[in-house]
């Protein structure tokens, strides 16, 4: 979906800005690396629980991570 692709691009941008690999982000968020990769590519619908886990791992909020997504 367009929203999923937008979210994935934002997630990748924030991860890269922190100098984290997908594996490092996944470990911090207690998620699998392949899952993080598929979210970044917009291939998965993501649950609110996992949005919160990723936001915490990126030291931001779920609302900030989702900002501008329609």
PDB file of C-alpha atoms in Angstrom:
ATOM      1  CA  UNK A   1       0.000   0.000   0.000  1.00  0.00           C
ATOM      2  CA  UNK A   2       1.030   3.619  -0.401  1.00  0.00           C
ATOM      3  CA  UNK A   3       0.870   4.126   3.367  1.00  0.00           C
ATOM      4  CA  UNK A   4       3.059   1.064   3.931  1.00  0.00           C
ATOM      5  CA  UNK A   5       5.628   2.272   1.413  1.00  0.00           C
ATOM      6  CA  UNK A   6       5.664   5.748   2.997  1.00  0.00           C
ATOM      7  CA  UNK A   7       6.099   4.244   6.473  1.00  0.00           C
ATOM      8  CA  UNK A   8       8.900   1.999   5.223  1.00  0.00           C
ATOM      9  CA  UNK A   9      10.801   4.910   3.669  1.00  0.00           C
ATOM     10  CA  UNK A  10      10.476   6.920   6.876  1.00  0.00           C
ATOM     11  CA  UNK A  11      11.619   3.954   8.975  1.00  0.00           C
ATOM     12  CA  UNK A  12      14.695   3.412   6.771  1.00  0.00           C
ATOM     13  CA  UNK A  13      15.574   7.125   6.836  1.00  0.00           C
ATOM     14  CA  UNK A  14      15.425   7.275  10.642  1.00  0.00           C
ATOM     15  CA  UNK A  15      17.355   4.009  11.016  1.00  0.00           C
ATOM     16  CA  UNK A  16      20.095   5.203   8.687  1.00  0.00           C
ATOM     17  CA  UNK A  17      20.252   8.607  10.410  1.00  0.00           C
ATOM     18  CA  UNK A  18      21.072   6.757  13.646  1.00  0.00           C
ATOM     19  CA  UNK A  19      23.684   4.643  11.872  1.00  0.00           C
ATOM     20  CA  UNK A  20      21.862   1.408  12.624  1.00  0.00           C
ATOM     21  CA  UNK A  21      21.750  -1.694  10.451  1.00  0.00           C
ATOM     22  CA  UNK A  22      18.441  -3.485   9.953  1.00  0.00           C
ATOM     23  CA  UNK A  23      19.786  -6.190  12.229  1.00  0.00           C
ATOM     24  CA  UNK A  24      20.657  -3.705  14.992  1.00  0.00           C
ATOM     25  CA  UNK A  25      17.236  -2.068  14.781  1.00  0.00           C
ATOM     26  CA  UNK A  26      15.512  -5.450  14.805  1.00  0.00           C
ATOM     27  CA  UNK A  27      17.473  -6.503  17.888  1.00  0.00           C
ATOM     28  CA  UNK A  28      16.635  -3.269  19.724  1.00  0.00           C
ATOM     29  CA  UNK A  29      12.949  -3.681  18.835  1.00  0.00           C
ATOM     30  CA  UNK A  30      12.839  -7.438  19.602  1.00  0.00           C
ATOM     31  CA  UNK A  31      11.823  -8.160  16.006  1.00  0.00           C
ATOM     32  CA  UNK A  32      13.363 -10.313  13.271  1.00  0.00           C
ATOM     33  CA  UNK A  33      15.700  -8.643  10.749  1.00  0.00           C
ATOM     34  CA  UNK A  34      13.816 -10.007   7.753  1.00  0.00           C
ATOM     35  CA  UNK A  35      10.616  -8.512   9.164  1.00  0.00           C
ATOM     36  CA  UNK A  36      12.246  -5.069   9.473  1.00  0.00           C
ATOM     37  CA  UNK A  37      13.487  -5.349   5.887  1.00  0.00           C
ATOM     38  CA  UNK A  38      10.054  -6.234   4.566  1.00  0.00           C
ATOM     39  CA  UNK A  39       8.479  -3.338   6.495  1.00  0.00           C
ATOM     40  CA  UNK A  40      11.067  -0.939   5.033  1.00  0.00           C
ATOM     41  CA  UNK A  41      10.194  -2.189   1.540  1.00  0.00           C
ATOM     42  CA  UNK A  42       6.471  -1.628   2.208  1.00  0.00           C
ATOM     43  CA  UNK A  43       5.736  -5.337   1.791  1.00  0.00           C
ATOM     44  CA  UNK A  44       3.980  -5.834   5.131  1.00  0.00           C
ATOM     45  CA  UNK A  45       1.106  -4.403   7.036  1.00  0.00           C
ATOM     46  CA  UNK A  46       2.504  -3.558  10.438  1.00  0.00           C
ATOM     47  CA  UNK A  47       0.709  -3.761  13.767  1.00  0.00           C
ATOM     48  CA  UNK A  48       0.528  -0.850  16.157  1.00  0.00           C
ATOM     49  CA  UNK A  49       2.478  -2.923  18.698  1.00  0.00           C
ATOM     50  CA  UNK A  50       5.370  -3.270  16.263  1.00  0.00           C
ATOM     51  CA  UNK A  51       5.214   0.420  15.284  1.00  0.00           C
ATOM     52  CA  UNK A  52       5.638   1.241  18.986  1.00  0.00           C
ATOM     53  CA  UNK A  53       8.555  -1.227  19.322  1.00  0.00           C
ATOM     54  CA  UNK A  54      10.321   0.294  16.305  1.00  0.00           C
ATOM     55  CA  UNK A  55       9.680   3.854  17.481  1.00  0.00           C
ATOM     56  CA  UNK A  56      11.149   3.087  20.906  1.00  0.00           C
ATOM     57  CA  UNK A  57      14.180   1.444  19.310  1.00  0.00           C
ATOM     58  CA  UNK A  58      14.660   4.601  17.205  1.00  0.00           C
ATOM     59  CA  UNK A  59      14.201   6.800  20.296  1.00  0.00           C
ATOM     60  CA  UNK A  60      11.135   8.496  18.845  1.00  0.00           C
ATOM     61  CA  UNK A  61       7.361   8.201  19.205  1.00  0.00           C
ATOM     62  CA  UNK A  62       4.902   6.138  17.207  1.00  0.00           C
ATOM     63  CA  UNK A  63       3.093   9.338  16.216  1.00  0.00           C
ATOM     64  CA  UNK A  64       6.319  10.873  14.918  1.00  0.00           C
ATOM     65  CA  UNK A  65       7.158   7.729  12.984  1.00  0.00           C
ATOM     66  CA  UNK A  66       3.697   7.763  11.371  1.00  0.00           C
ATOM     67  CA  UNK A  67       3.523  11.527  10.770  1.00  0.00           C
ATOM     68  CA  UNK A  68       2.193  12.446   7.338  1.00  0.00           C
ATOM     69  CA  UNK A  69       0.936   8.969   6.480  1.00  0.00           C
ATOM     70  CA  UNK A  70      -2.571   8.901   5.078  1.00  0.00           C
TER      71      UNK A  70
END
